[in-house]
PDB file of C-alpha atoms in Angstrom:
ATOM      1  CA  UNK N   1      76.857 -69.954 -22.062  1.00 47.00           C
ATOM      2  CA  UNK N   2      75.150 -73.090 -23.243  1.00 53.00           C
ATOM      3  CA  UNK N   3      72.459 -73.161 -25.879  1.00 66.00           C
ATOM      4  CA  UNK N   4      70.001 -74.272 -23.186  1.00 88.00           C
ATOM      5  CA  UNK N   5      67.028 -72.102 -22.524  1.00 97.00           C
ATOM      6  CA  UNK N   6      67.402 -69.806 -19.498  1.00 98.00           C
ATOM      7  CA  UNK N   7      66.159 -70.519 -15.999  1.00 98.00           C
ATOM      8  CA  UNK N   8      63.202 -68.518 -14.759  1.00 98.00           C
ATOM      9  CA  UNK N   9      63.461 -67.222 -11.184  1.00 98.00           C
ATOM     10  CA  UNK N  10      60.096 -66.225  -9.734  1.00 98.00           C
ATOM     11  CA  UNK N  11      59.525 -64.404  -6.454  1.00 98.00           C
ATOM     12  CA  UNK N  12      56.099 -63.840  -5.000  1.00 98.00           C
ATOM     13  CA  UNK N  13      54.474 -61.331  -2.689  1.00 97.00           C
ATOM     14  CA  UNK N  14      56.462 -59.243  -0.217  1.00 94.00           C
ATOM     15  CA  UNK N  15      59.820 -60.581  -1.385  1.00 96.00           C
ATOM     16  CA  UNK N  16      60.547 -57.142  -2.811  1.00 96.00           C
ATOM     17  CA  UNK N  17      60.808 -56.078   0.852  1.00 94.00           C
ATOM     18  CA  UNK N  18      63.669 -58.442   1.718  1.00 91.00           C
ATOM     19  CA  UNK N  19      66.304 -56.707   3.799  1.00 92.00           C
ATOM     20  CA  UNK N  20      63.748 -54.549   5.575  1.00 93.00           C
ATOM     21  CA  UNK N  21      60.867 -56.945   6.306  1.00 84.00           C
ATOM     22  CA  UNK N  22      61.425 -58.987   9.460  1.00 78.00           C
ATOM     23  CA  UNK N  23      65.221 -59.222   9.209  1.00 77.00           C
ATOM     24  CA  UNK N  24      65.182 -61.530  12.250  1.00 78.00           C
ATOM     25  CA  UNK N  25      63.293 -64.071  10.077  1.00 74.00           C
ATOM     26  CA  UNK N  26      64.509 -63.311   6.552  1.00 73.00           C
ATOM     27  CA  UNK N  27      67.928 -61.738   7.134  1.00 72.00           C
ATOM     28  CA  UNK N  28      69.448 -58.504   5.887  1.00 81.00           C
ATOM     29  CA  UNK N  29      69.963 -59.571   2.260  1.00 92.00           C
ATOM     30  CA  UNK N  30      67.754 -57.913  -0.355  1.00 95.00           C
ATOM     31  CA  UNK N  31      65.921 -59.431  -3.293  1.00 96.00           C
ATOM     32  CA  UNK N  32      68.553 -57.870  -5.552  1.00 97.00           C
ATOM     33  CA  UNK N  33      71.211 -59.773  -3.569  1.00 97.00           C
ATOM     34  CA  UNK N  34      69.289 -63.031  -4.062  1.00 97.00           C
ATOM     35  CA  UNK N  35      68.817 -62.405  -7.791  1.00 98.00           C
ATOM     36  CA  UNK N  36      72.500 -61.538  -8.291  1.00 98.00           C
ATOM     37  CA  UNK N  37      73.494 -64.735  -6.461  1.00 98.00           C
ATOM     38  CA  UNK N  38      71.157 -66.797  -8.654  1.00 98.00           C
ATOM     39  CA  UNK N  39      72.431 -65.098 -11.820  1.00 98.00           C
ATOM     40  CA  UNK N  40      76.084 -65.755 -10.895  1.00 98.00           C
ATOM     41  CA  UNK N  41      75.313 -69.363 -10.024  1.00 98.00           C
ATOM     42  CA  UNK N  42      73.465 -69.938 -13.298  1.00 98.00           C
ATOM     43  CA  UNK N  43      76.267 -68.304 -15.300  1.00 97.00           C
ATOM     44  CA  UNK N  44      78.854 -70.465 -13.512  1.00 97.00           C
ATOM     45  CA  UNK N  45      77.168 -73.573 -14.928  1.00 95.00           C
ATOM     46  CA  UNK N  46      76.419 -72.128 -18.357  1.00 96.00           C
ATOM     47  CA  UNK N  47      72.825 -70.952 -18.031  1.00 97.00           C
ATOM     48  CA  UNK N  48      71.121 -67.627 -18.405  1.00 98.00           C
ATOM     49  CA  UNK N  49      68.574 -66.511 -15.829  1.00 98.00           C
ATOM     50  CA  UNK N  50      65.506 -64.305 -16.042  1.00 98.00           C
ATOM     51  CA  UNK N  51      64.055 -62.968 -12.799  1.00 98.00           C
ATOM     52  CA  UNK N  52      60.541 -61.742 -12.062  1.00 98.00           C
ATOM     53  CA  UNK N  53      58.874 -60.594  -8.835  1.00 98.00           C
ATOM     54  CA  UNK N  54      55.315 -59.487  -8.303  1.00 98.00           C
ATOM     55  CA  UNK N  55      52.846 -58.950  -5.513  1.00 98.00           C
ATOM     56  CA  UNK N  56      49.949 -59.718  -7.873  1.00 98.00           C
ATOM     57  CA  UNK N  57      48.921 -63.336  -8.354  1.00 98.00           C
ATOM     58  CA  UNK N  58      47.490 -62.828 -11.851  1.00 98.00           C
ATOM     59  CA  UNK N  59      50.758 -61.265 -13.036  1.00 98.00           C
ATOM     60  CA  UNK N  60      52.668 -64.263 -11.664  1.00 98.00           C
ATOM     61  CA  UNK N  61      50.354 -66.680 -13.446  1.00 98.00           C
ATOM     62  CA  UNK N  62      50.715 -64.712 -16.693  1.00 98.00           C
ATOM     63  CA  UNK N  63      54.521 -64.879 -16.369  1.00 98.00           C
ATOM     64  CA  UNK N  64      54.324 -68.644 -15.875  1.00 98.00           C
ATOM     65  CA  UNK N  65      52.077 -69.057 -18.915  1.00 98.00           C
ATOM     66  CA  UNK N  66      54.524 -67.005 -21.004  1.00 98.00           C
ATOM     67  CA  UNK N  67      57.396 -69.268 -19.883  1.00 98.00           C
ATOM     68  CA  UNK N  68      56.120 -72.312 -21.774  1.00 97.00           C
ATOM     69  CA  UNK N  69      58.734 -73.222 -24.368  1.00 97.00           C
ATOM     70  CA  UNK N  70      60.944 -70.327 -23.263  1.00 98.00           C
ATOM     71  CA  UNK N  71      62.758 -71.666 -20.164  1.00 98.00           C
ATOM     72  CA  UNK N  72      64.625 -74.798 -19.087  1.00 98.00           C
ATOM     73  CA  UNK N  73      63.183 -74.787 -15.594  1.00 98.00           C
ATOM     74  CA  UNK N  74      61.749 -72.646 -12.825  1.00 98.00           C
ATOM     75  CA  UNK N  75      63.050 -71.702  -9.399  1.00 98.00           C
ATOM     76  CA  UNK N  76      60.212 -70.195  -7.382  1.00 98.00           C
ATOM     77  CA  UNK N  77      59.847 -68.625  -3.985  1.00 98.00           C
ATOM     78  CA  UNK N  78      56.067 -68.326  -3.939  1.00 98.00           C
ATOM     79  CA  UNK N  79      56.016 -66.464  -0.619  1.00 95.00           C
ATOM     80  CA  UNK N  80      52.592 -66.550   1.010  1.00 94.00           C
ATOM     81  CA  UNK N  81      51.029 -68.105  -2.107  1.00 97.00           C
ATOM     82  CA  UNK N  82      52.816 -71.318  -1.137  1.00 96.00           C
ATOM     83  CA  UNK N  83      50.127 -72.003   1.436  1.00 92.00           C
ATOM     84  CA  UNK N  84      47.091 -70.581  -0.344  1.00 95.00           C
ATOM     85  CA  UNK N  85      47.196 -70.760  -4.115  1.00 97.00           C
ATOM     86  CA  UNK N  86      45.818 -73.706  -6.011  1.00 98.00           C
ATOM     87  CA  UNK N  87      45.779 -71.415  -9.067  1.00 98.00           C
ATOM     88  CA  UNK N  88      49.544 -70.942  -8.850  1.00 98.00           C
ATOM     89  CA  UNK N  89      50.111 -74.680  -8.512  1.00 98.00           C
ATOM     90  CA  UNK N  90      47.861 -75.288 -11.523  1.00 98.00           C
ATOM     91  CA  UNK N  91      49.796 -72.713 -13.572  1.00 98.00           C
ATOM     92  CA  UNK N  92      53.199 -74.144 -12.674  1.00 98.00           C
ATOM     93  CA  UNK N  93      52.514 -77.415 -14.497  1.00 98.00           C
ATOM     94  CA  UNK N  94      51.767 -75.581 -17.767  1.00 97.00           C
ATOM     95  CA  UNK N  95      55.395 -74.880 -18.801  1.00 97.00           C
ATOM     96  CA  UNK N  96      56.151 -78.610 -18.360  1.00 97.00           C
ATOM     97  CA  UNK N  97      59.650 -78.030 -16.910  1.00 98.00           C
ATOM     98  CA  UNK N  98      61.276 -78.972 -13.597  1.00 98.00           C
ATOM     99  CA  UNK N  99      60.489 -76.688 -10.657  1.00 98.00           C
ATOM    100  CA  UNK N 100      62.489 -76.081  -7.501  1.00 98.00           C
ATOM    101  CA  UNK N 101      60.620 -74.452  -4.612  1.00 98.00           C
ATOM    102  CA  UNK N 102      62.756 -72.267  -2.354  1.00 98.00           C
ATOM    103  CA  UNK N 103      62.059 -70.496   0.946  1.00 96.00           C
ATOM    104  CA  UNK N 104      64.466 -68.238   2.793  1.00 95.00           C
ATOM    105  CA  UNK N 105      63.164 -69.197   6.236  1.00 89.00           C
ATOM    106  CA  UNK N 106      62.483 -72.688   7.517  1.00 87.00           C
ATOM    107  CA  UNK N 107      58.730 -72.706   6.964  1.00 84.00           C
ATOM    108  CA  UNK N 108      58.451 -75.974   8.914  1.00 82.00           C
ATOM    109  CA  UNK N 109      59.727 -74.298  12.081  1.00 74.00           C
ATOM    110  CA  UNK N 110      57.202 -71.469  11.833  1.00 78.00           C
ATOM    111  CA  UNK N 111      53.427 -71.110  12.191  1.00 77.00           C
ATOM    112  CA  UNK N 112      51.384 -74.230  11.469  1.00 82.00           C
ATOM    113  CA  UNK N 113      49.706 -72.711   8.391  1.00 72.00           C
ATOM    114  CA  UNK N 114      53.139 -72.439   6.742  1.00 75.00           C
ATOM    115  CA  UNK N 115      53.707 -76.200   6.968  1.00 80.00           C
ATOM    116  CA  UNK N 116      51.477 -76.929   3.955  1.00 92.00           C
ATOM    117  CA  UNK N 117      52.569 -76.149   0.408  1.00 96.00           C
ATOM    118  CA  UNK N 118      50.464 -76.396  -2.731  1.00 97.00           C
ATOM    119  CA  UNK N 119      53.720 -76.175  -4.726  1.00 98.00           C
ATOM    120  CA  UNK N 120      55.773 -78.982  -3.123  1.00 97.00           C
ATOM    121  CA  UNK N 121      53.815 -81.868  -4.709  1.00 97.00           C
ATOM    122  CA  UNK N 122      54.707 -80.629  -8.196  1.00 97.00           C
ATOM    123  CA  UNK N 123      58.287 -79.548  -7.392  1.00 98.00           C
ATOM    124  CA  UNK N 124      61.351 -81.646  -8.153  1.00 98.00           C
ATOM    125  CA  UNK N 125      62.892 -80.279  -4.956  1.00 98.00           C
ATOM    126  CA  UNK N 126      62.234 -78.006  -2.003  1.00 98.00           C
ATOM    127  CA  UNK N 127      64.877 -75.931  -0.230  1.00 97.00           C
ATOM    128  CA  UNK N 128      63.994 -74.099   2.979  1.00 96.00           C
ATOM    129  CA  UNK N 129      65.789 -72.358   5.804  1.00 95.00           C
ATOM    130  CA  UNK N 130      69.083 -71.590   4.077  1.00 96.00           C
ATOM    131  CA  UNK N 131      68.655 -67.833   3.655  1.00 95.00           C
ATOM    132  CA  UNK N 132      69.350 -66.519   0.171  1.00 96.00           C
ATOM    133  CA  UNK N 133      71.952 -69.280  -0.242  1.00 97.00           C
ATOM    134  CA  UNK N 134      68.898 -71.442  -0.922  1.00 98.00           C
ATOM    135  CA  UNK N 135      68.618 -69.676  -4.282  1.00 98.00           C
ATOM    136  CA  UNK N 136      72.125 -70.848  -5.168  1.00 98.00           C
ATOM    137  CA  UNK N 137      71.278 -74.408  -4.110  1.00 98.00           C
ATOM    138  CA  UNK N 138      68.037 -74.290  -6.110  1.00 98.00           C
ATOM    139  CA  UNK N 139      69.725 -73.078  -9.295  1.00 98.00           C
ATOM    140  CA  UNK N 140      72.485 -75.678  -9.005  1.00 98.00           C
ATOM    141  CA  UNK N 141      69.963 -78.480  -8.467  1.00 98.00           C
ATOM    142  CA  UNK N 142      67.775 -77.312 -11.315  1.00 98.00           C
ATOM    143  CA  UNK N 143      70.703 -77.207 -13.728  1.00 96.00           C
ATOM    144  CA  UNK N 144      71.540 -80.808 -12.904  1.00 96.00           C
ATOM    145  CA  UNK N 145      67.974 -81.757 -13.793  1.00 97.00           C
ATOM    146  CA  UNK N 146      67.905 -79.927 -17.125  1.00 93.00           C
ATOM    147  CA  UNK N 147      71.631 -79.967 -17.914  1.00 75.00           C
TER     148      UNK N 147
END
């Protein structure tokens, strides 16, 4: 493992229900599957990974605040907050690290309200529609940015 600070993997509301919530949209993989994939990918390229999921916006913002100076970068699946939370977008600039936004489904092929993201303008990259493999892509891209 490198001496680089770990990657922070954040998952927002309802992602704890992966595998049971709308498997026709999100697939059968669980959040644990996604986290394990991200951990293996990070380890393969010499990084540690810390994962956090919450359904409470204030807890997510607190976790982001606590990340300042503690992580190399952030991979985030903001879930529904993608389309609604200016507060989350404001918090994500505080750690001053690269951010990769990831979505399991192709949000651009879904309901019109999902086409707008408050996170994308501050993200170094956006990955959507690749299932949980998007987490692997996000970690790999992030490590090239901070590597």
